Amino acid sequence: MKATWILPDGREVTHDVAEGTNLMQVAVANGIRGIIGECGGSLSCATCHVVVDPAWAERVGPPEGFEDDMLDMADAGRQATSRLSCQIRMRPDLDGIVVHVPES
Ligand code: FES
């Protein structure tokens, strides 16, 4: 399965993402600038913030509970389809997902 990150300068990068892997892990492993994943995915840093492309937002779904609170602390400012990418786990219906890396 694949995911695409659109960088602040408009460039697109696509990587393979195994089922069950979260998008933060793949972004960090591939050195995508702007995705830091400081807390390792334990929902306490908000440095993995992405804005889900509107075409995918419904399928990905909204943040819940603590993620919702953490998003308010995202450096780049929260947008309507913001999510913390450590909480987006790849599954078959997300194959091809597109997310935007916010300007930080
Ligand atoms: Fe820290 Fe996602 S990696 S909240």
mmCIF file with all atom_site columns, C-alpha atoms in Angstrom, residues 12-77:
data_model
loop_
_atom_site.group_PDB
_atom_site.id
_atom_site.type_symbol
_atom_site.label_atom_id
_atom_site.label_alt_id
_atom_site.label_comp_id
_atom_site.label_asym_id
_atom_site.label_entity_id
_atom_site.label_seq_id
_atom_site.pdbx_PDB_ins_code
_atom_site.Cartn_x
_atom_site.Cartn_y
_atom_site.Cartn_z
_atom_site.occupancy
_atom_site.B_iso_or_equiv
_atom_site.pdbx_formal_charge
_atom_site.auth_seq_id
_atom_site.auth_comp_id
_atom_site.auth_asym_id
_atom_site.auth_atom_id
_atom_site.pdbx_PDB_model_num
ATOM 1  C CA . GLU A 1 12 ? 5.165   15.068 -3.574 1.00 0.00 ? 12 GLU A CA 1
ATOM 2  C CA . VAL A 1 13 ? 6.803   11.994 -2.124 1.00 0.00 ? 13 VAL A CA 1
ATOM 3  C CA . THR A 1 14 ? 5.228   8.551  -2.158 1.00 0.00 ? 14 THR A CA 1
ATOM 4  C CA . HIS A 1 15 ? 6.299   5.612  -0.026 1.00 0.00 ? 15 HIS A CA 1
ATOM 5  C CA . ASP A 1 16 ? 5.163   2.071  0.586  1.00 0.00 ? 16 ASP A CA 1
ATOM 6  C CA . VAL A 1 17 ? 3.379   1.664  3.898  1.00 0.00 ? 17 VAL A CA 1
ATOM 7  C CA . ALA A 1 18 ? 2.743   -1.766 5.347  1.00 0.00 ? 18 ALA A CA 1
ATOM 8  C CA . GLU A 1 19 ? -0.662  -2.494 6.826  1.00 0.00 ? 19 GLU A CA 1
ATOM 9  C CA . GLY A 1 20 ? -0.786  -1.524 10.488 1.00 0.00 ? 20 GLY A CA 1
ATOM 10 C CA . THR A 1 21 ? 2.152   0.866  10.217 1.00 0.00 ? 21 THR A CA 1
ATOM 11 C CA . ASN A 1 22 ? 1.429   4.452  11.122 1.00 0.00 ? 22 ASN A CA 1
ATOM 12 C CA . LEU A 1 23 ? 2.230   7.281  8.736  1.00 0.00 ? 23 LEU A CA 1
ATOM 13 C CA . MET A 1 24 ? 4.558   9.035  11.187 1.00 0.00 ? 24 MET A CA 1
ATOM 14 C CA . GLN A 1 25 ? 6.887   6.010  11.281 1.00 0.00 ? 25 GLN A CA 1
ATOM 15 C CA . VAL A 1 26 ? 7.199   5.928  7.516  1.00 0.00 ? 26 VAL A CA 1
ATOM 16 C CA . ALA A 1 27 ? 7.701   9.695  7.253  1.00 0.00 ? 27 ALA A CA 1
ATOM 17 C CA . VAL A 1 28 ? 10.467  9.666  9.864  1.00 0.00 ? 28 VAL A CA 1
ATOM 18 C CA . ALA A 1 29 ? 12.144  6.589  8.383  1.00 0.00 ? 29 ALA A CA 1
ATOM 19 C CA . ASN A 1 30 ? 12.267  8.355  5.023  1.00 0.00 ? 30 ASN A CA 1
ATOM 20 C CA . GLY A 1 31 ? 13.385  11.718 6.349  1.00 0.00 ? 31 GLY A CA 1
ATOM 21 C CA . ILE A 1 32 ? 10.320  13.688 5.342  1.00 0.00 ? 32 ILE A CA 1
ATOM 22 C CA . ARG A 1 33 ? 11.068  17.177 6.583  1.00 0.00 ? 33 ARG A CA 1
ATOM 23 C CA . GLY A 1 34 ? 8.517   18.645 8.933  1.00 0.00 ? 34 GLY A CA 1
ATOM 24 C CA . ILE A 1 35 ? 7.480   15.296 10.432 1.00 0.00 ? 35 ILE A CA 1
ATOM 25 C CA . ILE A 1 36 ? 9.541   14.730 13.538 1.00 0.00 ? 36 ILE A CA 1
ATOM 26 C CA . GLY A 1 37 ? 7.642   12.220 15.659 1.00 0.00 ? 37 GLY A CA 1
ATOM 27 C CA . GLU A 1 38 ? 9.438   13.353 18.770 1.00 0.00 ? 38 GLU A CA 1
ATOM 28 C CA . CYS A 1 39 ? 7.415   11.251 21.212 1.00 0.00 ? 39 CYS A CA 1
ATOM 29 C CA . GLY A 1 40 ? 7.613   8.095  19.120 1.00 0.00 ? 40 GLY A CA 1
ATOM 30 C CA . GLY A 1 41 ? 3.888   7.965  18.575 1.00 0.00 ? 41 GLY A CA 1
ATOM 31 C CA . SER A 1 42 ? 2.708   8.170  22.159 1.00 0.00 ? 42 SER A CA 1
ATOM 32 C CA . LEU A 1 43 ? 0.464   11.128 21.467 1.00 0.00 ? 43 LEU A CA 1
ATOM 33 C CA . SER A 1 44 ? 2.383   13.676 23.464 1.00 0.00 ? 44 SER A CA 1
ATOM 34 C CA . CYS A 1 45 ? 4.255   15.926 21.010 1.00 0.00 ? 45 CYS A CA 1
ATOM 35 C CA . ALA A 1 46 ? 2.131   16.914 17.978 1.00 0.00 ? 46 ALA A CA 1
ATOM 36 C CA . THR A 1 47 ? 5.302   17.031 15.835 1.00 0.00 ? 47 THR A CA 1
ATOM 37 C CA . CYS A 1 48 ? 3.763   14.488 13.466 1.00 0.00 ? 48 CYS A CA 1
ATOM 38 C CA . HIS A 1 49 ? 0.950   16.842 12.434 1.00 0.00 ? 49 HIS A CA 1
ATOM 39 C CA . VAL A 1 50 ? -0.392  16.449 8.902  1.00 0.00 ? 50 VAL A CA 1
ATOM 40 C CA . VAL A 1 51 ? -3.387  17.854 7.090  1.00 0.00 ? 51 VAL A CA 1
ATOM 41 C CA . VAL A 1 52 ? -5.300  15.052 5.418  1.00 0.00 ? 52 VAL A CA 1
ATOM 42 C CA . ASP A 1 53 ? -6.203  15.825 1.823  1.00 0.00 ? 53 ASP A CA 1
ATOM 43 C CA . PRO A 1 54 ? -9.925  16.679 1.706  1.00 0.00 ? 54 PRO A CA 1
ATOM 44 C CA . ALA A 1 55 ? -10.526 13.794 -0.704 1.00 0.00 ? 55 ALA A CA 1
ATOM 45 C CA . TRP A 1 56 ? -9.404  11.366 2.021  1.00 0.00 ? 56 TRP A CA 1
ATOM 46 C CA . ALA A 1 57 ? -10.676 13.088 5.120  1.00 0.00 ? 57 ALA A CA 1
ATOM 47 C CA . GLU A 1 58 ? -13.921 11.184 5.418  1.00 0.00 ? 58 GLU A CA 1
ATOM 48 C CA . ARG A 1 59 ? -12.248 7.808  5.060  1.00 0.00 ? 59 ARG A CA 1
ATOM 49 C CA . VAL A 1 60 ? -9.545  8.663  7.580  1.00 0.00 ? 60 VAL A CA 1
ATOM 50 C CA . GLY A 1 61 ? -12.058 10.062 10.023 1.00 0.00 ? 61 GLY A CA 1
ATOM 51 C CA . PRO A 1 62 ? -11.732 12.767 12.644 1.00 0.00 ? 62 PRO A CA 1
ATOM 52 C CA . PRO A 1 63 ? -9.357  12.744 15.625 1.00 0.00 ? 63 PRO A CA 1
ATOM 53 C CA . GLU A 1 64 ? -10.725 11.446 18.875 1.00 0.00 ? 64 GLU A CA 1
ATOM 54 C CA . GLY A 1 65 ? -10.214 12.305 22.494 1.00 0.00 ? 65 GLY A CA 1
ATOM 55 C CA . PHE A 1 66 ? -6.654  13.102 23.398 1.00 0.00 ? 66 PHE A CA 1
ATOM 56 C CA . GLU A 1 67 ? -5.484  13.449 19.805 1.00 0.00 ? 67 GLU A CA 1
ATOM 57 C CA . ASP A 1 68 ? -8.117  16.137 19.392 1.00 0.00 ? 68 ASP A CA 1
ATOM 58 C CA . ASP A 1 69 ? -6.671  18.016 22.380 1.00 0.00 ? 69 ASP A CA 1
ATOM 59 C CA . MET A 1 70 ? -3.078  17.566 21.201 1.00 0.00 ? 70 MET A CA 1
ATOM 60 C CA . LEU A 1 71 ? -3.867  18.986 17.771 1.00 0.00 ? 71 LEU A CA 1
ATOM 61 C CA . ASP A 1 72 ? -4.613  22.306 19.384 1.00 0.00 ? 72 ASP A CA 1
ATOM 62 C CA . MET A 1 73 ? -0.911  22.439 20.287 1.00 0.00 ? 73 MET A CA 1
ATOM 63 C CA . ALA A 1 74 ? 0.390   21.784 16.776 1.00 0.00 ? 74 ALA A CA 1
ATOM 64 C CA . ASP A 1 75 ? 2.979   24.399 15.818 1.00 0.00 ? 75 ASP A CA 1
ATOM 65 C CA . ALA A 1 76 ? 1.637   25.045 12.355 1.00 0.00 ? 76 ALA A CA 1
ATOM 66 C CA . GLY A 1 77 ? -1.898  25.660 13.516 1.00 0.00 ? 77 GLY A CA 1
#
